[in-house]
Structure formats: C-alpha cells, structure tokens
mmCIF file of C-alpha atoms in Angstrom:
data_model
loop_
_atom_site.group_PDB
_atom_site.id
_atom_site.type_symbol
_atom_site.label_atom_id
_atom_site.label_comp_id
_atom_site.label_asym_id
_atom_site.label_seq_id
_atom_site.Cartn_x
_atom_site.Cartn_y
_atom_site.Cartn_z
ATOM 1 C CA MET A 102 -12.665 -4.667 11.022
ATOM 2 C CA SER A 103 -15.504 -2.537 12.388
ATOM 3 C CA ARG A 104 -17.956 -1.093 9.347
ATOM 4 C CA HIS A 105 -19.455 1.468 12.108
ATOM 5 C CA PRO A 106 -17.033 4.300 11.271
ATOM 6 C CA THR A 107 -16.921 3.728 7.355
ATOM 7 C CA ARG A 108 -21.082 3.973 7.692
ATOM 8 C CA ARG A 109 -20.898 7.110 10.315
ATOM 9 C CA ARG A 110 -18.395 8.344 7.293
ATOM 10 C CA PHE A 111 -21.109 7.290 4.555
ATOM 11 C CA LEU A 112 -23.912 8.936 6.898
ATOM 12 C CA ALA A 113 -22.178 12.134 6.540
ATOM 13 C CA LEU A 114 -21.169 12.093 3.143
ATOM 14 C CA SER A 115 -24.665 11.233 1.961
ATOM 15 C CA ALA A 116 -26.780 13.443 3.845
ATOM 16 C CA ALA A 117 -24.441 16.587 1.662
ATOM 17 C CA ALA A 118 -25.311 14.433 -1.740
ATOM 18 C CA MET A 119 -28.578 15.545 -0.554
ATOM 19 C CA MET A 120 -28.792 18.959 -0.582
ATOM 20 C CA PRO A 121 -29.797 20.757 -3.823
ATOM 21 C CA LEU A 122 -27.395 22.394 -5.837
ATOM 22 C CA ALA A 123 -28.319 24.200 -9.314
ATOM 23 C CA SER A 124 -26.693 22.885 -12.425
ATOM 24 C CA SER A 125 -26.896 25.080 -15.408
ATOM 25 C CA ALA A 126 -26.917 22.953 -18.405
ATOM 26 C CA GLN A 127 -29.109 21.764 -20.137
ATOM 27 C CA PRO A 128 -29.182 18.375 -21.387
ATOM 28 C CA GLN A 129 -28.965 17.317 -25.023
ATOM 29 C CA THR A 130 -32.018 14.909 -25.569
ATOM 30 C CA ASP A 131 -32.521 13.935 -29.536
ATOM 31 C CA ALA A 132 -31.208 10.933 -30.368
ATOM 32 C CA PRO A 133 -27.602 11.065 -31.496
ATOM 33 C CA PRO A 134 -26.187 8.734 -34.823
ATOM 34 C CA LEU A 135 -25.698 5.650 -34.047
ATOM 35 C CA PHE A 136 -24.289 2.327 -35.583
ATOM 36 C CA VAL A 137 -25.179 -1.701 -34.791
ATOM 37 C CA TRP A 138 -22.377 -3.879 -34.240
ATOM 38 C CA ASP A 139 -22.980 -7.844 -34.939
ATOM 39 C CA MET A 140 -21.259 -10.612 -35.439
ATOM 40 C CA ALA A 141 -22.092 -14.092 -36.319
ATOM 41 C CA ARG A 142 -19.874 -15.741 -32.965
ATOM 42 C CA ASP A 143 -21.512 -17.010 -30.049
ATOM 43 C CA ASP A 144 -19.442 -14.929 -27.520
ATOM 44 C CA PHE A 145 -21.104 -12.314 -29.085
ATOM 45 C CA GLY A 146 -22.798 -9.659 -27.233
ATOM 46 C CA GLY A 147 -23.686 -8.871 -23.709
ATOM 47 C CA PHE A 148 -21.512 -5.860 -23.841
ATOM 48 C CA SER A 149 -21.352 -3.925 -20.743
ATOM 49 C CA ALA A 150 -18.482 -1.347 -20.812
ATOM 50 C CA LEU A 151 -16.125 0.524 -23.379
ATOM 51 C CA HIS A 152 -12.498 1.942 -23.228
ATOM 52 C CA LEU A 153 -11.022 3.608 -26.659
ATOM 53 C CA GLU A 154 -7.711 5.098 -26.407
ATOM 54 C CA ARG A 155 -6.949 8.789 -27.468
ATOM 55 C CA ASP A 156 -6.346 8.075 -31.239
ATOM 56 C CA GLY A 157 -10.655 8.036 -31.200
ATOM 57 C CA VAL A 158 -9.901 4.380 -33.109
ATOM 58 C CA THR A 159 -8.853 1.651 -30.988
ATOM 59 C CA PHE A 160 -11.122 -0.374 -28.366
ATOM 60 C CA LEU A 161 -11.621 -2.970 -26.067
ATOM 61 C CA ALA A 162 -15.332 -4.201 -25.685
ATOM 62 C CA LEU A 163 -16.160 -5.949 -22.340
ATOM 63 C CA SER A 164 -18.626 -8.282 -22.138
ATOM 64 C CA ASP A 165 -20.740 -10.072 -19.153
ATOM 65 C CA ARG A 166 -19.402 -13.296 -20.214
ATOM 66 C CA ALA A 167 -15.697 -12.583 -19.990
ATOM 67 C CA PHE A 168 -14.946 -12.434 -22.782
ATOM 68 C CA LEU A 169 -12.155 -8.854 -24.271
ATOM 69 C CA TYR A 170 -12.318 -7.739 -28.198
ATOM 70 C CA ARG A 171 -10.217 -5.884 -29.152
ATOM 71 C CA GLY A 172 -10.333 -3.684 -32.141
ATOM 72 C CA GLN A 173 -10.516 -0.783 -34.597
ATOM 73 C CA PHE A 174 -13.490 1.744 -35.417
ATOM 74 C CA GLU A 175 -13.710 2.086 -39.291
ATOM 75 C CA ARG A 176 -14.651 5.705 -39.498
ATOM 76 C CA ASP A 177 -15.958 8.339 -42.023
ATOM 77 C CA ALA A 178 -14.892 11.536 -43.371
ATOM 78 C CA ASP A 179 -16.956 13.547 -40.452
ATOM 79 C CA GLU A 180 -15.535 10.707 -37.602
ATOM 80 C CA ARG A 181 -18.963 8.755 -37.726
ATOM 81 C CA ILE A 182 -18.670 5.769 -36.928
ATOM 82 C CA ILE A 183 -19.127 3.130 -39.983
ATOM 83 C CA GLY A 184 -17.144 -0.187 -39.339
ATOM 84 C CA VAL A 185 -15.524 -2.119 -36.458
ATOM 85 C CA ALA A 186 -12.301 -4.644 -37.085
ATOM 86 C CA VAL A 187 -12.063 -6.807 -34.472
ATOM 87 C CA ARG A 188 -8.695 -7.923 -34.039
ATOM 88 C CA SER A 189 -8.714 -10.316 -31.609
ATOM 89 C CA VAL A 190 -11.044 -11.882 -28.749
ATOM 90 C CA HIS A 191 -9.868 -13.020 -25.374
ATOM 91 C CA GLN A 192 -11.707 -15.526 -22.617
ATOM 92 C CA LEU A 193 -10.552 -13.898 -19.199
ATOM 93 C CA ARG A 194 -9.021 -15.923 -16.368
ATOM 94 C CA HIS A 195 -9.529 -16.252 -12.943
ATOM 95 C CA ARG A 196 -6.080 -15.903 -10.759
ATOM 96 C CA ASP A 197 -5.475 -19.638 -10.931
ATOM 97 C CA GLY A 198 -4.860 -19.709 -14.691
ATOM 98 C CA SER A 199 -8.598 -20.697 -15.140
ATOM 99 C CA LEU A 200 -11.182 -19.644 -18.038
ATOM 100 C CA LEU A 201 -13.562 -17.740 -17.032
ATOM 101 C CA SER A 202 -17.620 -19.003 -17.015
ATOM 102 C CA GLY A 203 -20.722 -18.639 -16.151
ATOM 103 C CA PRO A 204 -21.496 -16.737 -12.762
ATOM 104 C CA ARG A 205 -17.670 -16.459 -12.238
ATOM 105 C CA GLY A 206 -17.479 -14.159 -14.872
ATOM 106 C CA ASP A 207 -19.983 -11.723 -14.994
ATOM 107 C CA SER A 208 -17.634 -8.544 -16.035
ATOM 108 C CA GLU A 209 -19.103 -5.687 -15.615
ATOM 109 C CA GLY A 210 -16.523 -2.468 -15.531
ATOM 110 C CA LEU A 211 -13.742 -1.905 -17.053
ATOM 111 C CA ALA A 212 -10.381 0.371 -16.634
ATOM 112 C CA VAL A 213 -7.075 0.584 -18.333
ATOM 113 C CA GLY A 214 -3.838 2.038 -16.163
ATOM 114 C CA ALA A 215 -1.167 4.358 -17.759
ATOM 115 C CA ASP A 216 1.104 1.490 -18.192
ATOM 116 C CA GLY A 217 -1.719 -0.880 -19.824
ATOM 117 C CA THR A 218 -2.904 -2.816 -16.940
ATOM 118 C CA LEU A 219 -6.425 -4.020 -16.879
ATOM 119 C CA TYR A 220 -8.685 -3.637 -14.185
ATOM 120 C CA ILE A 221 -11.806 -5.501 -14.181
ATOM 121 C CA ALA A 222 -15.450 -5.076 -11.993
ATOM 122 C CA PHE A 223 -16.991 -8.172 -11.654
ATOM 123 C CA GLU A 224 -20.072 -8.584 -9.444
ATOM 124 C CA GLY A 225 -21.785 -11.657 -8.259
ATOM 125 C CA GLY A 226 -22.970 -11.588 -4.321
ATOM 126 C CA ARG A 227 -19.734 -13.148 -2.288
ATOM 127 C CA ARG A 228 -18.030 -13.078 -5.501
ATOM 128 C CA THR A 229 -18.358 -9.061 -6.168
ATOM 129 C CA ARG A 230 -14.634 -8.433 -6.970
ATOM 130 C CA VAL A 231 -11.853 -5.402 -9.219
ATOM 131 C CA ALA A 232 -9.354 -7.866 -10.816
ATOM 132 C CA ALA A 233 -6.398 -6.834 -12.553
ATOM 133 C CA TYR A 234 -4.239 -7.874 -15.323
ATOM 134 C CA VAL A 235 -1.338 -7.367 -16.679
ATOM 135 C CA GLY A 236 -2.402 -9.162 -20.353
ATOM 136 C CA PRO A 237 -5.939 -10.322 -21.181
ATOM 137 C CA ASP A 238 -4.450 -13.704 -21.353
ATOM 138 C CA LEU A 239 -3.030 -14.120 -18.388
ATOM 139 C CA PRO A 240 -4.244 -15.164 -14.622
ATOM 140 C CA ALA A 241 -6.158 -12.080 -12.543
ATOM 141 C CA ARG A 242 -4.503 -10.229 -9.627
ATOM 142 C CA LEU A 243 -7.429 -9.703 -7.096
ATOM 143 C CA LEU A 244 -7.338 -6.551 -5.310
ATOM 144 C CA PRO A 245 -8.728 -6.316 -2.013
ATOM 145 C CA ARG A 246 -12.360 -6.183 -1.038
ATOM 146 C CA HIS A 247 -14.082 -3.497 0.551
ATOM 147 C CA PRO A 248 -16.338 -5.031 3.042
ATOM 148 C CA ASP A 249 -19.593 -3.525 1.425
ATOM 149 C CA PHE A 250 -18.984 -5.524 -1.675
ATOM 150 C CA ARG A 251 -19.980 -8.618 -0.109
ATOM 151 C CA ASP A 252 -23.180 -7.628 0.579
ATOM 152 C CA MET A 253 -24.508 -5.912 -2.408
ATOM 153 C CA PRO A 254 -26.828 -6.676 -4.501
ATOM 154 C CA GLY A 255 -26.105 -10.258 -7.308
ATOM 155 C CA ASN A 256 -27.802 -7.987 -10.263
ATOM 156 C CA GLY A 257 -26.796 -4.661 -9.455
ATOM 157 C CA ALA A 258 -23.298 -4.273 -7.812
ATOM 158 C CA LEU A 259 -19.469 -3.302 -9.233
ATOM 159 C CA GLU A 260 -20.979 -2.389 -12.857
ATOM 160 C CA ALA A 261 -19.518 0.888 -13.030
ATOM 161 C CA LEU A 262 -15.034 1.472 -12.863
ATOM 162 C CA ALA A 263 -12.544 4.410 -14.409
ATOM 163 C CA ILE A 264 -9.405 5.159 -13.441
ATOM 164 C CA ASP A 265 -8.469 8.848 -12.814
ATOM 165 C CA ALA A 266 -5.305 10.411 -13.634
ATOM 166 C CA GLN A 267 -2.988 9.274 -10.769
ATOM 167 C CA GLY A 268 -3.902 5.607 -11.092
ATOM 168 C CA ARG A 269 -6.915 5.617 -8.583
ATOM 169 C CA LEU A 270 -9.625 3.413 -9.497
ATOM 170 C CA TYR A 271 -13.159 4.631 -8.567
ATOM 171 C CA THR A 272 -16.007 2.545 -8.401
ATOM 172 C CA LEU A 273 -20.429 2.382 -7.182
ATOM 173 C CA SER A 274 -22.880 -0.010 -6.699
ATOM 174 C CA GLU A 275 -25.699 -0.030 -9.577
ATOM 175 C CA ASP A 276 -28.322 -1.247 -7.150
ATOM 176 C CA ASP A 277 -27.055 0.198 -4.096
ATOM 177 C CA PRO A 278 -27.952 3.268 -3.208
ATOM 178 C CA ARG A 279 -27.859 4.427 0.408
ATOM 179 C CA ALA A 280 -30.250 7.259 2.253
ATOM 180 C CA GLY A 281 -30.749 8.841 -1.930
ATOM 181 C CA ALA A 282 -26.984 8.155 -2.494
ATOM 182 C CA PHE A 283 -24.587 6.142 -4.101
ATOM 183 C CA PRO A 284 -21.329 5.417 -2.412
ATOM 184 C CA LEU A 285 -18.021 6.057 -4.592
ATOM 185 C CA TYR A 286 -15.211 3.952 -3.295
ATOM 186 C CA ARG A 287 -11.824 4.455 -4.472
ATOM 187 C CA HIS A 288 -9.223 2.512 -4.180
ATOM 188 C CA ASP A 289 -5.954 4.025 -3.356
ATOM 189 C CA ARG A 290 -2.067 2.406 -2.146
ATOM 190 C CA GLY A 291 -4.250 -0.706 -1.862
ATOM 191 C CA ASP A 292 -7.825 0.349 -0.013
ATOM 192 C CA TRP A 293 -10.889 1.046 -1.092
ATOM 193 C CA ALA A 294 -12.267 3.861 1.055
ATOM 194 C CA ILE A 295 -15.951 6.035 0.744
ATOM 195 C CA ILE A 296 -14.718 9.144 -0.890
ATOM 196 C CA GLY A 297 -18.014 10.980 -1.631
ATOM 197 C CA ALA A 298 -21.322 10.657 -2.673
ATOM 198 C CA ILE A 299 -23.538 10.354 -5.660
ATOM 199 C CA PRO A 300 -27.209 11.600 -5.177
ATOM 200 C CA GLN A 301 -30.025 8.779 -7.192
ATOM 201 C CA ARG A 302 -32.115 11.606 -9.406
ATOM 202 C CA GLY A 303 -35.000 9.772 -10.552
ATOM 203 C CA PRO A 304 -35.422 6.309 -11.775
ATOM 204 C CA PHE A 305 -31.845 5.845 -13.023
ATOM 205 C CA LEU A 306 -29.009 3.626 -12.017
ATOM 206 C CA PRO A 307 -25.403 3.862 -12.402
ATOM 207 C CA VAL A 308 -24.093 1.237 -14.939
ATOM 208 C CA GLY A 309 -20.947 2.673 -16.381
ATOM 209 C CA ALA A 310 -18.202 5.641 -15.751
ATOM 210 C CA ASP A 311 -14.960 6.946 -16.883
ATOM 211 C CA PHE A 312 -12.645 10.145 -16.527
ATOM 212 C CA GLY A 313 -12.276 12.540 -19.157
ATOM 213 C CA PRO A 314 -9.391 13.993 -20.486
ATOM 214 C CA ASP A 315 -10.529 16.832 -19.118
ATOM 215 C CA GLY A 316 -10.476 14.785 -16.025
ATOM 216 C CA ASN A 317 -14.119 15.162 -15.419
ATOM 217 C CA PHE A 318 -15.826 12.309 -13.938
ATOM 218 C CA TYR A 319 -18.538 10.961 -16.379
ATOM 219 C CA LEU A 320 -21.351 8.513 -15.580
ATOM 220 C CA LEU A 321 -23.384 6.756 -17.565
ATOM 221 C CA GLU A 322 -27.091 6.022 -15.554
ATOM 222 C CA ARG A 323 -29.743 3.616 -17.305
ATOM 223 C CA ARG A 324 -33.637 3.028 -16.731
ATOM 224 C CA PHE A 325 -35.387 0.485 -17.623
ATOM 225 C CA ARG A 326 -39.257 0.464 -17.746
ATOM 226 C CA LEU A 327 -41.608 -0.916 -20.489
ATOM 227 C CA PRO A 328 -41.068 -0.739 -23.643
ATOM 228 C CA GLY A 329 -37.571 0.075 -23.081
ATOM 229 C CA PHE A 330 -34.838 2.104 -21.610
ATOM 230 C CA ALA A 331 -33.232 5.399 -20.969
ATOM 231 C CA THR A 332 -29.862 6.780 -20.697
ATOM 232 C CA ARG A 333 -28.956 9.492 -19.064
ATOM 233 C CA ILE A 334 -24.590 11.319 -19.240
ATOM 234 C CA SER A 335 -23.597 13.378 -16.362
ATOM 235 C CA ARG A 336 -20.517 15.651 -15.428
ATOM 236 C CA ILE A 337 -19.236 15.252 -12.338
ATOM 237 C CA ARG A 338 -16.015 17.259 -11.040
ATOM 238 C CA PRO A 339 -13.603 15.709 -8.908
ATOM 239 C CA GLU A 340 -14.569 16.676 -5.074
ATOM 240 C CA ALA A 341 -18.294 17.881 -6.083
ATOM 241 C CA TRP A 342 -19.654 14.034 -6.238
ATOM 242 C CA SER A 343 -22.874 15.505 -4.928
ATOM 243 C CA ASN A 344 -23.772 18.113 -8.209
ATOM 244 C CA PRO A 345 -23.521 15.422 -10.865
ATOM 245 C CA GLU A 346 -24.432 18.345 -13.834
ATOM 246 C CA THR A 347 -27.060 15.865 -16.677
ATOM 247 C CA LEU A 348 -25.332 16.499 -20.518
ATOM 248 C CA PHE A 349 -27.499 14.256 -22.096
ATOM 249 C CA GLU A 350 -31.127 12.734 -21.971
ATOM 250 C CA THR A 351 -32.997 10.004 -24.241
ATOM 251 C CA ASP A 352 -37.267 9.700 -23.006
ATOM 252 C CA ILE A 353 -37.936 5.314 -22.829
ATOM 253 C CA GLY A 354 -37.368 3.528 -25.955
ATOM 254 C CA THR A 355 -35.040 6.152 -27.727
ATOM 255 C CA LEU A 356 -31.942 3.963 -27.654
ATOM 256 C CA ASP A 357 -31.248 -0.059 -26.274
ATOM 257 C CA ASN A 358 -29.539 -1.108 -23.398
ATOM 258 C CA HIS A 359 -26.042 1.772 -22.950
ATOM 259 C CA GLU A 360 -23.872 0.173 -20.120
ATOM 260 C CA GLY A 361 -20.409 1.041 -21.062
ATOM 261 C CA ILE A 362 -18.921 4.650 -21.702
ATOM 262 C CA SER A 363 -15.190 5.613 -22.610
ATOM 263 C CA VAL A 364 -14.992 9.607 -22.819
ATOM 264 C CA THR A 365 -12.159 11.249 -25.525
ATOM 265 C CA ARG A 366 -11.578 13.811 -27.530
ATOM 266 C CA ASN A 367 -12.433 13.944 -31.589
ATOM 267 C CA ARG A 368 -9.953 15.601 -34.049
ATOM 268 C CA HIS A 369 -11.510 19.120 -33.060
ATOM 269 C CA GLY A 370 -11.019 18.459 -29.239
ATOM 270 C CA ARG A 371 -13.901 18.475 -28.430
ATOM 271 C CA LEU A 372 -15.128 16.315 -26.201
ATOM 272 C CA ARG A 373 -16.807 12.993 -26.753
ATOM 273 C CA ALA A 374 -18.518 10.035 -25.479
ATOM 274 C CA THR A 375 -18.360 6.644 -27.103
ATOM 275 C CA ILE A 376 -21.461 4.230 -25.528
ATOM 276 C CA ILE A 377 -21.627 0.480 -25.845
ATOM 277 C CA SER A 378 -25.269 -1.275 -25.580
ATOM 278 C CA ASP A 379 -25.720 -4.631 -23.822
ATOM 279 C CA ASP A 380 -28.391 -6.949 -25.770
ATOM 280 C CA ASN A 381 -28.269 -9.419 -23.035
ATOM 281 C CA ARG A 382 -28.222 -11.935 -25.851
ATOM 282 C CA LEU A 383 -32.011 -11.144 -27.151
ATOM 283 C CA PHE A 384 -33.176 -11.168 -30.651
ATOM 284 C CA LEU A 385 -35.038 -8.592 -29.862
ATOM 285 C CA GLN A 386 -32.400 -5.943 -29.316
ATOM 286 C CA ARG A 387 -29.259 -5.117 -30.433
ATOM 287 C CA THR A 388 -25.378 -3.879 -30.077
ATOM 288 C CA GLU A 389 -25.622 -0.076 -30.873
ATOM 289 C CA ILE A 390 -22.664 2.287 -30.342
ATOM 290 C CA VAL A 391 -23.241 5.857 -29.847
ATOM 291 C CA GLU A 392 -21.741 8.836 -30.080
ATOM 292 C CA VAL A 393 -22.288 12.027 -28.112
ATOM 293 C CA LEU A 394 -20.477 15.227 -27.696
ATOM 294 C CA LEU A 395 -20.507 16.920 -24.610
ATOM 295 C CA ASP A 396 -19.450 20.622 -25.022
#
C-alpha cells in the first residue's frame, strides 16, 4: 500500500497542530507526595506503564522487560499511598507461547479493555508492535502494524498506549516528531490511521497516556537533562489534539523518570493522575509512585 496518502494527511494535520492556541490553565509546579516502592526480586523495576482500576486500589504495573505485576495499593485515611501488596507477577509471552525476553520483550505501553483484554505496546525498530492478551499467561495476538511503526526509532517508538470508551486504541511515538508534531495513531475496526497530531512543546517527549473518566486524553511527558528528569501532564480534549493544556509540570530533578500514567477519580470525585517511574534498574534511581490532582 502506498504511504503517500497517509503522509499528505499527516502534513495537513501537523500544520494545524503548530497553530498557536491559548490555554487558560495555570499548571501545578509543586512537588506532590510520593511513595517509593521497592522489592527484593530480580525482575523488579523498570516500570514503563500503569493501569489503576476504578477502586483506586487494584493495579497493573508493566516493566520494560515484559513482566506484569498485579497488586493493590494500601492507602491511609487521606488516600495517600502508604504500601503496595503484590498479588502475582507474570512474564508475558510471544504469539508462539514462548516467554518474552531480551529485545523482543521491550514492553512500554499498557491499556486495558472493558472486557479485561490487555493491550501492550512494544518498541524495538522492526519489532515495534501492539499485542493483545486475553490473559497475562496466554500467547499474544498481534495487531496489524501501521506502516510507520517499522521506521520508528528503536528506543523511541511506541511508549504511550491508551484506550477510549469505544474500545479504540491510541498511540504515538516517543521520539519521532514530524514538522514539529507527533502523529497520533488510532486503531479502529482492525486498522491503524493517523487521526491527529500533538504539537511538540519544548524538549518534552511523550511516554504515557490514558483516557480519564471524563473522556479526555491525558498525556505524560518527560524531559531529560543533567542532573535528572522533568515531568509534565497535559489534558487534550478529543478531536482537539493540537491544543494540549498543561496541568502539571516539574523542574529538572524534582521527580524521577516517570513513564506510566493512569487517571481515575478519588473518593471525593476529583480527577487524579497516578504516575510511576522507570528506575532503569540503576542504584541511583528509584521506583516512585506519585499522585497529582487534576481538577
């Protein structure tokens, strides 16, 4: 299939994405409370994605080595996370049933369908793909690839993955902006299509995404510069992809390398983003779980 129609459509979308649009929100800049999670397991760490159930307690955490943690958060009277109970750990499988490891197992994005199906984005050059899992111990079912996926950077491809209320998947590359914007891919009725473009704003790069219970798209971005990382959370209203609204942004070094985001409501009905960091399995870094109120 020719890629030129896709390219022409993207150029039109990206031109719209670069148009300056005003945003009235003043982003939060204060450091939120955080919980440092640690476990004495060889497969612990490197978390790249997070899914939190509506109860605000039950979670899935995905590592970048194809390990999926199921568990529950322990919260105090003020709903702050004070502990983590892991119920099970699963090593994901390829479509042939073999356990994923090495370059094949660079799992980065996670979305959960209404029926419980797990959708996981993997990066790695020609191995870049999205797979569906009926259960965490079952073989993968590979979704068709968009032609662009094979040309994405090996370590900067599909990091963010989200699913909307209609069951449509959304993804974008971490490090592949074109004409100053990141093409947004949507999987609907068996095919991927570019349906918008999210402008690149400064040196931040997209690493996580989720649809909140309000129906809006929430984008987690990170920036790296010595001596550390900066984190940004933005809200984008569907079909207004060119107008992200920054809700939360930190300075370099305030938080660690946050890559996973899940948006839920707390018991008072307020929107809450729960984010998790990738410690790169380095002793200088740590696994942080941070929660930010978005309204």
